[in-house]
Structures are given as structure tokens and as C-alpha cells.
């Protein structure tokens, strides 16, 4: 069985889907691993590090793509510049592709994958259950984003984060508000606390309060409000009236903050609007907002994805694909997530086996055997054709 580690088609993607460490483990389980030359370069992994552990390095080619039984990717399938062809077209029938394939936003890809009888496993569909934690790439990458967001803010803030008592006087600790305490938000809380800031947190799932407090953050209660618990540990979409009241409560906390980091999200929905322009106008000049929801429209009304906005002296950053800014560790963790999923797809003899009954593989599959097998994606495609 041939596993091909792909060069990434998207500009700005610095991560790679396999590292020498994971390749070594694939080879010891009987897989043949080929790397497209330069795939690891942006993550500071040289071709020779892969050959040293027994992989073959080859230039990206049509023949190479067509020979692959399994294609490992980070980002979605796209146009491969050096080959001038779509990556999907080049996959052979029955091949497996693993990566952040973004199926909800790329319906044409899903149709093409089904038409080509490709078995596609989007990493974002790995179920958030205990058994699949080692494969949970959403978590490994979100955690990096939360950490990086705090460093970005600290870098741009014209103040210290920690309390400092110096001969020249006392510096008050920075005040940080984190909105959304999922994986990225909790890592942001932990990082800001380590830097010595005072941290307040808003979320709508009550279960989060204890986690925030255990990290030394203060939870902002939203009194008399319905719970935001949805299914599978995620939040549900709240009505406009709820969000209006939430913004009202958050206004004074935001006005007193030096840094606001927003990570609030509801799966499959646009990011909830938690910071209005009016709230930004009440912030002190020199304050910094880092909006990690920029990709999904932003938690702040003034955010522009991948741009820097300065409003009334407040800097608003809306970085996307933040994990790619830490390519080495992002790749190390992502590659381990992919390896663990791959193990679920290989039998003891090193042959491919796609078991639809497998409790991780089953829910992750989007296309298999010429069909769209993921219920929500299939429903979305049907709606689009109606
Ligand atoms: P996410 O990216 O979907 O959302 C980020 C956060 O935004 C969530 O905490 C959500 O409650 C919050 N949010 C939504 N609307 C909001 C609003 N109006 N105001 C404030 N906050 C709002 O979440 P995620 O980081 O992918 O993880 C969500 C949860 O999934 C985790 O906290 C956990 O319970 C669960 N999870 C479980 C596992 C596992 O068991 N293996 C792994 C990872 C995550």
C-alpha cells in the first residue's frame, strides 16, 4: 500500500501531513511511504530527514499521484500549480484522501470525490469522543491558535502583561477578556495567565465555568439566560435577543480590558457577533483585539480577515490559519493525528481496510464507494440542488 505525502496546493500553508517520526512508524507497520519533494520545507523538515527513515522522495508528478493508495494532506484539495491539474482528478478510483477537506464549504469537491469513487476522510469530522482524542486535529490546531493569539496580542500591546513592581514604580497587570472557551479559548486563558494577565471569560456553556476557574480565569456570568449547550459538547446557535443581552453584559468588561481574544463558534454557523463597533469605540486606545473567528465572519463587527484594522486607536487583528504560523509543532501534532487515523484504516498485513462500522472511521467518512455517505453533507448537497 502506497502512502503519498502531498505538497500543499494552498498559498500560506506551511504545515505538512507527515513528519519523519510518523513516516518511520508507517514504514514499520508495512506501508510504503513516498514524499513529494519539498513537502516538509516550510515546516523546516528537509527531504533527507524523510529518506533517512526509509521514505522515497519524488518530484510531484501525475504518475506519482495516480499511484497513491492513500494521499495525506493538510489543507483542502485544490489546483496543483506544478501539474496544472486538479488534485481530485489525479486520484485513482478507490484511493483514500485524508486532510482538512472543508466539505461543507466545498460542495463541488464532495461531488467530484463521490464521482471518482474516492474514500475521503475530512479531519474536521473526527468525532469529539475520548477514543478519538489522539486523532482530533481540530483540537491540536485550535490549541496552537489560542496560544498564538495571546502572543500576537502581547506583541502589539503597548503595555506589559504581568504585574511588575520596579524601582521606577508599579505596573498594573494587563486585563484580558477571552470570548469562547473551547479548545482555543482555554489555551488562550492558560497562556495569558502564564504571562501574568488578569483574565475574564465569556461562554454560553455552563460546563466551561469550572474549566476557566481551574486555569485562574474569572467567568463572566450571564444571568437569567438559557443554556447554550448543544450536542456533542458544542454550543448551540443563540437567538439575536440573547446575543444582544450578552453584548450588553460584556460591554463594561470589554471597556476595562487591554486585550480581547475572541474564539466563539457554533459548528456549521457564522460566528456569533459578540463585539459591536460601539463596544470597540468604548475601549481604551492602544488596546488589542485578536479575532480568531475571522474565517467564519468574525466575532467582532469590525474584523476583516487577514487584515489589520485600527479603529479609535484599537488594533483589530483577524488572522486566519493561525496554526500555520507555527509550522513545526503544528505539523508534528497534525501528523500524529493523521497517523492515528491511518492506523484505523490498515489491517495487520498493512493492507487498506475501510470499516464503515468503525466508530471513528464511520462518522468521519464523507464519500465512499461512489456515494456521499455523510448525512449532513448529503442533505446540504440535496438542498443546494433542489
Ligand atoms: P468551537 O470552536 O465550536 O467553539 C468555541 C467556543 O465558543 C465554545 O466553547 C462555545 O461554547 C463558544 N461559544 C459559542 N457561542 C458563544 C457565545 N455566544 N458566547 C460565548 N461563547 C460562545 O468549540 P471547540 O473548541 O471545537 O470545542 C467545543 C467543545 O467540544 C469543547 O469544549 C469540549 O466540550 C468538546 N470537545 C471534546 C473533545 C473530546 O472529548 N475528545 C475534544 C475536543 C473538544
PDB file of N, CA and C and ligand atoms in Angstrom, residues 127-134 136 138-139 142 179-186 202-205 207-208 211 222 228-229 232-238 242-243 246 250 263-267 272-274 296 299, ligand 1:
ATOM      1  N   UNK A 127     -14.873  12.354  15.219  1.00  0.00           N
ATOM      2  CA  UNK A 127     -15.785  12.626  16.340  1.00  0.00           C
ATOM      3  C   UNK A 127     -15.041  13.087  17.593  1.00  0.00           C
ATOM      4  N   UNK A 128     -15.654  14.026  18.352  1.00  0.00           N
ATOM      5  CA  UNK A 128     -15.005  14.556  19.563  1.00  0.00           C
ATOM      6  C   UNK A 128     -15.324  13.626  20.730  1.00  0.00           C
ATOM      7  N   UNK A 129     -14.854  12.387  20.644  1.00  0.00           N
ATOM      8  CA  UNK A 129     -15.076  11.408  21.713  1.00  0.00           C
ATOM      9  C   UNK A 129     -13.719  10.988  22.264  1.00  0.00           C
ATOM     10  N   UNK A 130     -13.741  10.423  23.481  1.00  0.00           N
ATOM     11  CA  UNK A 130     -12.490  10.104  24.163  1.00  0.00           C
ATOM     12  C   UNK A 130     -11.591   9.209  23.308  1.00  0.00           C
ATOM     13  N   UNK A 131     -12.178   8.169  22.685  1.00  0.00           N
ATOM     14  CA  UNK A 131     -11.332   7.241  21.919  1.00  0.00           C
ATOM     15  C   UNK A 131     -10.611   7.932  20.761  1.00  0.00           C
ATOM     16  N   UNK A 132     -11.195   8.999  20.242  1.00  0.00           N
ATOM     17  CA  UNK A 132     -10.604   9.635  19.058  1.00  0.00           C
ATOM     18  C   UNK A 132      -9.742  10.850  19.400  1.00  0.00           C
ATOM     19  N   UNK A 133      -9.462  11.043  20.690  1.00  0.00           N
ATOM     20  CA  UNK A 133      -8.706  12.245  21.086  1.00  0.00           C
ATOM     21  C   UNK A 133      -7.347  12.354  20.390  1.00  0.00           C
ATOM     22  N   UNK A 134      -6.691  11.205  20.190  1.00  0.00           N
ATOM     23  CA  UNK A 134      -5.356  11.241  19.575  1.00  0.00           C
ATOM     24  C   UNK A 134      -5.430  11.612  18.092  1.00  0.00           C
ATOM     25  N   UNK A 136      -7.711  13.986  17.032  1.00  0.00           N
ATOM     26  CA  UNK A 136      -8.514  15.214  16.998  1.00  0.00           C
ATOM     27  C   UNK A 136      -7.670  16.411  16.541  1.00  0.00           C
ATOM     28  N   UNK A 138      -8.699  19.085  14.961  1.00  0.00           N
ATOM     29  CA  UNK A 138      -9.317  20.389  15.256  1.00  0.00           C
ATOM     30  C   UNK A 138      -8.767  20.894  16.580  1.00  0.00           C
ATOM     31  N   UNK A 139      -8.678  19.990  17.562  1.00  0.00           N
ATOM     32  CA  UNK A 139      -8.178  20.400  18.878  1.00  0.00           C
ATOM     33  C   UNK A 139      -6.695  20.735  18.843  1.00  0.00           C
ATOM     34  N   UNK A 142      -6.381  24.061  17.072  1.00  0.00           N
ATOM     35  CA  UNK A 142      -7.050  25.181  17.766  1.00  0.00           C
ATOM     36  C   UNK A 142      -6.239  25.612  18.982  1.00  0.00           C
ATOM     37  N   UNK A 179     -13.395  35.491  24.777  1.00  0.00           N
ATOM     38  CA  UNK A 179     -14.784  35.117  24.460  1.00  0.00           C
ATOM     39  C   UNK A 179     -14.777  33.787  23.728  1.00  0.00           C
ATOM     40  N   UNK A 180     -15.495  32.817  24.305  1.00  0.00           N
ATOM     41  CA  UNK A 180     -15.492  31.468  23.751  1.00  0.00           C
ATOM     42  C   UNK A 180     -14.381  30.684  24.419  1.00  0.00           C
ATOM     43  N   UNK A 181     -14.764  29.698  25.240  1.00  0.00           N
ATOM     44  CA  UNK A 181     -13.749  28.931  25.971  1.00  0.00           C
ATOM     45  C   UNK A 181     -13.788  27.466  25.549  1.00  0.00           C
ATOM     46  N   UNK A 182     -13.692  27.246  24.241  1.00  0.00           N
ATOM     47  CA  UNK A 182     -13.483  25.891  23.716  1.00  0.00           C
ATOM     48  C   UNK A 182     -11.997  25.608  23.794  1.00  0.00           C
ATOM     49  N   UNK A 183     -11.499  24.827  22.856  1.00  0.00           N
ATOM     50  CA  UNK A 183     -10.096  24.431  22.907  1.00  0.00           C
ATOM     51  C   UNK A 183      -9.171  25.653  22.755  1.00  0.00           C
ATOM     52  N   UNK A 184      -9.431  26.497  21.743  1.00  0.00           N
ATOM     53  CA  UNK A 184      -8.572  27.670  21.514  1.00  0.00           C
ATOM     54  C   UNK A 184      -8.686  28.652  22.677  1.00  0.00           C
ATOM     55  N   UNK A 185      -9.910  28.896  23.130  1.00  0.00           N
ATOM     56  CA  UNK A 185     -10.133  29.861  24.203  1.00  0.00           C
ATOM     57  C   UNK A 185      -9.453  29.447  25.497  1.00  0.00           C
ATOM     58  N   UNK A 186      -9.557  28.167  25.851  1.00  0.00           N
ATOM     59  CA  UNK A 186      -8.930  27.708  27.107  1.00  0.00           C
ATOM     60  C   UNK A 186      -7.404  27.814  27.011  1.00  0.00           C
ATOM     61  N   UNK A 202     -15.978  34.759  28.741  1.00  0.00           N
ATOM     62  CA  UNK A 202     -17.409  34.585  28.493  1.00  0.00           C
ATOM     63  C   UNK A 202     -17.646  33.376  27.605  1.00  0.00           C
ATOM     64  N   UNK A 203     -18.563  32.521  28.029  1.00  0.00           N
ATOM     65  CA  UNK A 203     -19.015  31.405  27.187  1.00  0.00           C
ATOM     66  C   UNK A 203     -20.471  31.173  27.531  1.00  0.00           C
ATOM     67  N   UNK A 204     -21.146  30.363  26.715  1.00  0.00           N
ATOM     68  CA  UNK A 204     -22.570  30.131  26.986  1.00  0.00           C
ATOM     69  C   UNK A 204     -22.836  28.708  27.448  1.00  0.00           C
ATOM     70  N   UNK A 205     -21.770  27.887  27.508  1.00  0.00           N
ATOM     71  CA  UNK A 205     -21.952  26.531  28.031  1.00  0.00           C
ATOM     72  C   UNK A 205     -21.529  26.529  29.499  1.00  0.00           C
ATOM     73  N   UNK A 207     -20.802  24.289  31.556  1.00  0.00           N
ATOM     74  CA  UNK A 207     -19.739  23.340  31.925  1.00  0.00           C
ATOM     75  C   UNK A 207     -18.360  23.990  31.877  1.00  0.00           C
ATOM     76  N   UNK A 208     -18.240  25.075  31.118  1.00  0.00           N
ATOM     77  CA  UNK A 208     -16.946  25.710  30.897  1.00  0.00           C
ATOM     78  C   UNK A 208     -16.450  26.471  32.126  1.00  0.00           C
ATOM     79  N   UNK A 211     -13.791  24.864  34.213  1.00  0.00           N
ATOM     80  CA  UNK A 211     -12.502  24.748  33.497  1.00  0.00           C
ATOM     81  C   UNK A 211     -11.772  26.089  33.496  1.00  0.00           C
ATOM     82  N   UNK A 222     -23.699  34.997  32.873  1.00  0.00           N
ATOM     83  CA  UNK A 222     -24.748  35.586  32.039  1.00  0.00           C
ATOM     84  C   UNK A 222     -26.072  35.227  32.718  1.00  0.00           C
ATOM     85  N   UNK A 228     -26.505  27.411  26.674  1.00  0.00           N
ATOM     86  CA  UNK A 228     -26.102  27.327  25.271  1.00  0.00           C
ATOM     87  C   UNK A 228     -25.594  25.949  24.876  1.00  0.00           C
ATOM     88  N   UNK A 229     -25.870  24.925  25.718  1.00  0.00           N
ATOM     89  CA  UNK A 229     -25.405  23.580  25.391  1.00  0.00           C
ATOM     90  C   UNK A 229     -26.111  23.046  24.155  1.00  0.00           C
ATOM     91  N   UNK A 232     -23.001  17.091  21.456  1.00  0.00           N
ATOM     92  CA  UNK A 232     -21.594  16.696  21.318  1.00  0.00           C
ATOM     93  C   UNK A 232     -20.610  17.643  21.974  1.00  0.00           C
ATOM     94  N   UNK A 233     -21.029  18.355  23.038  1.00  0.00           N
ATOM     95  CA  UNK A 233     -20.103  19.256  23.730  1.00  0.00           C
ATOM     96  C   UNK A 233     -20.001  20.616  23.058  1.00  0.00           C
ATOM     97  N   UNK A 234     -20.709  20.812  21.938  1.00  0.00           N
ATOM     98  CA  UNK A 234     -20.651  22.093  21.230  1.00  0.00           C
ATOM     99  C   UNK A 234     -21.741  23.034  21.728  1.00  0.00           C
ATOM    100  N   UNK A 235     -21.595  24.320  21.342  1.00  0.00           N
ATOM    101  CA  UNK A 235     -22.619  25.306  21.671  1.00  0.00           C
ATOM    102  C   UNK A 235     -23.736  25.214  20.632  1.00  0.00           C
ATOM    103  N   UNK A 236     -24.939  25.702  21.022  1.00  0.00           N
ATOM    104  CA  UNK A 236     -25.987  25.818  20.006  1.00  0.00           C
ATOM    105  C   UNK A 236     -26.099  27.282  19.584  1.00  0.00           C
ATOM    106  N   UNK A 237     -26.756  27.500  18.465  1.00  0.00           N
ATOM    107  CA  UNK A 237     -26.880  28.872  17.974  1.00  0.00           C
ATOM    108  C   UNK A 237     -27.912  29.598  18.826  1.00  0.00           C
ATOM    109  N   UNK A 238     -27.540  30.781  19.355  1.00  0.00           N
ATOM    110  CA  UNK A 238     -28.443  31.535  20.211  1.00  0.00           C
ATOM    111  C   UNK A 238     -29.151  32.606  19.383  1.00  0.00           C
ATOM    112  N   UNK A 242     -30.764  37.055  22.689  1.00  0.00           N
ATOM    113  CA  UNK A 242     -29.764  36.559  23.643  1.00  0.00           C
ATOM    114  C   UNK A 242     -28.426  37.266  23.406  1.00  0.00           C
ATOM    115  N   UNK A 243     -28.020  37.318  22.155  1.00  0.00           N
ATOM    116  CA  UNK A 243     -26.714  37.914  21.836  1.00  0.00           C
ATOM    117  C   UNK A 243     -26.694  39.404  22.193  1.00  0.00           C
ATOM    118  N   UNK A 246     -26.214  39.549  25.853  1.00  0.00           N
ATOM    119  CA  UNK A 246     -24.838  39.146  26.170  1.00  0.00           C
ATOM    120  C   UNK A 246     -23.868  40.304  25.889  1.00  0.00           C
ATOM    121  N   UNK A 250     -21.319  42.226  28.409  1.00  0.00           N
ATOM    122  CA  UNK A 250     -19.875  42.223  28.121  1.00  0.00           C
ATOM    123  C   UNK A 250     -19.299  43.626  27.962  1.00  0.00           C
ATOM    124  N   UNK A 263     -12.941  33.721  20.283  1.00  0.00           N
ATOM    125  CA  UNK A 263     -12.825  32.390  19.659  1.00  0.00           C
ATOM    126  C   UNK A 263     -14.193  31.737  19.549  1.00  0.00           C
ATOM    127  N   UNK A 264     -15.278  32.512  19.748  1.00  0.00           N
ATOM    128  CA  UNK A 264     -16.606  31.891  19.850  1.00  0.00           C
ATOM    129  C   UNK A 264     -17.080  31.358  18.501  1.00  0.00           C
ATOM    130  N   UNK A 265     -17.606  30.134  18.538  1.00  0.00           N
ATOM    131  CA  UNK A 265     -18.068  29.498  17.296  1.00  0.00           C
ATOM    132  C   UNK A 265     -19.205  28.539  17.586  1.00  0.00           C
ATOM    133  N   UNK A 266     -20.048  28.349  16.584  1.00  0.00           N
ATOM    134  CA  UNK A 266     -21.108  27.341  16.627  1.00  0.00           C
ATOM    135  C   UNK A 266     -20.934  26.528  15.338  1.00  0.00           C
ATOM    136  N   UNK A 267     -20.764  25.185  15.458  1.00  0.00           N
ATOM    137  CA  UNK A 267     -20.460  24.397  14.266  1.00  0.00           C
ATOM    138  C   UNK A 267     -21.449  24.624  13.124  1.00  0.00           C
ATOM    139  N   UNK A 272     -20.878  33.953  16.083  1.00  0.00           N
ATOM    140  CA  UNK A 272     -21.786  34.895  16.759  1.00  0.00           C
ATOM    141  C   UNK A 272     -21.136  36.271  16.935  1.00  0.00           C
ATOM    142  N   UNK A 273     -21.934  37.319  16.754  1.00  0.00           N
ATOM    143  CA  UNK A 273     -21.438  38.691  16.894  1.00  0.00           C
ATOM    144  C   UNK A 273     -21.430  39.091  18.368  1.00  0.00           C
ATOM    145  N   UNK A 274     -20.256  39.175  18.958  1.00  0.00           N
ATOM    146  CA  UNK A 274     -20.151  39.451  20.386  1.00  0.00           C
ATOM    147  C   UNK A 274     -19.566  40.820  20.681  1.00  0.00           C
ATOM    148  N   UNK A 296     -14.805  32.726   9.895  1.00  0.00           N
ATOM    149  CA  UNK A 296     -16.260  32.492   9.817  1.00  0.00           C
ATOM    150  C   UNK A 296     -17.042  33.780   9.981  1.00  0.00           C
ATOM    151  N   UNK A 299     -16.115  37.431  15.257  1.00  0.00           N
ATOM    152  CA  UNK A 299     -16.942  37.721  16.438  1.00  0.00           C
ATOM    153  C   UNK A 299     -17.097  39.222  16.619  1.00  0.00           C
TER     154      UNK A 299
HETATM  155  P1  LIG B   1     -15.908  25.651  18.929  1.00  0.00           P
HETATM  156  O1  LIG B   1     -14.701  26.113  18.170  1.00  0.00           O
HETATM  157  O2  LIG B   1     -17.077  25.110  18.172  1.00  0.00           O
HETATM  158  O3  LIG B   1     -16.453  26.892  19.822  1.00  0.00           O
HETATM  159  C1  LIG B   1     -15.600  27.646  20.651  1.00  0.00           C
HETATM  160  C2  LIG B   1     -16.361  28.093  21.889  1.00  0.00           C
HETATM  161  O4  LIG B   1     -17.279  29.150  21.539  1.00  0.00           O
HETATM  162  C3  LIG B   1     -17.199  27.020  22.565  1.00  0.00           C
HETATM  163  O5  LIG B   1     -16.751  26.853  23.896  1.00  0.00           O
HETATM  164  C4  LIG B   1     -18.618  27.582  22.507  1.00  0.00           C
HETATM  165  O6  LIG B   1     -19.394  27.234  23.658  1.00  0.00           O
HETATM  166  C5  LIG B   1     -18.343  29.067  22.460  1.00  0.00           C
HETATM  167  N1  LIG B   1     -19.464  29.919  22.051  1.00  0.00           N
HETATM  168  C6  LIG B   1     -20.418  29.725  21.108  1.00  0.00           C
HETATM  169  N2  LIG B   1     -21.289  30.761  21.096  1.00  0.00           N
HETATM  170  C7  LIG B   1     -20.879  31.647  22.040  1.00  0.00           C
HETATM  171  C8  LIG B   1     -21.351  32.894  22.521  1.00  0.00           C
HETATM  172  N3  LIG B   1     -22.444  33.464  22.043  1.00  0.00           N
HETATM  173  N4  LIG B   1     -20.656  33.491  23.519  1.00  0.00           N
HETATM  174  C9  LIG B   1     -19.533  32.943  24.044  1.00  0.00           C
HETATM  175  N5  LIG B   1     -19.047  31.766  23.643  1.00  0.00           N
HETATM  176  C10 LIG B   1     -19.704  31.113  22.650  1.00  0.00           C
HETATM  177  O7  LIG B   1     -15.523  24.653  20.072  1.00  0.00           O
HETATM  178  P2  LIG B   1     -14.285  23.664  20.183  1.00  0.00           P
HETATM  179  O8  LIG B   1     -13.126  24.403  20.709  1.00  0.00           O
HETATM  180  O9  LIG B   1     -14.121  22.940  18.894  1.00  0.00           O
HETATM  181  O10 LIG B   1     -14.762  22.660  21.323  1.00  0.00           O
HETATM  182  C11 LIG B   1     -16.042  22.677  21.876  1.00  0.00           C
HETATM  183  C12 LIG B   1     -16.170  21.581  22.906  1.00  0.00           C
HETATM  184  O11 LIG B   1     -16.070  20.302  22.281  1.00  0.00           O
HETATM  185  C13 LIG B   1     -15.103  21.520  23.975  1.00  0.00           C
HETATM  186  O12 LIG B   1     -15.119  22.490  24.919  1.00  0.00           O
HETATM  187  C14 LIG B   1     -15.401  20.143  24.522  1.00  0.00           C
HETATM  188  O13 LIG B   1     -16.512  20.130  25.360  1.00  0.00           O
HETATM  189  C15 LIG B   1     -15.696  19.388  23.260  1.00  0.00           C
HETATM  190  N6  LIG B   1     -14.502  18.620  22.857  1.00  0.00           N
HETATM  191  C16 LIG B   1     -14.445  17.315  23.215  1.00  0.00           C
HETATM  192  C17 LIG B   1     -13.317  16.568  22.871  1.00  0.00           C
HETATM  193  C18 LIG B   1     -13.209  15.125  23.220  1.00  0.00           C
HETATM  194  O14 LIG B   1     -13.944  14.643  24.030  1.00  0.00           O
HETATM  195  N7  LIG B   1     -12.320  14.409  22.579  1.00  0.00           N
HETATM  196  C19 LIG B   1     -12.275  17.160  22.169  1.00  0.00           C
HETATM  197  C20 LIG B   1     -12.365  18.494  21.847  1.00  0.00           C
HETATM  198  C21 LIG B   1     -13.496  19.217  22.175  1.00  0.00           C
END
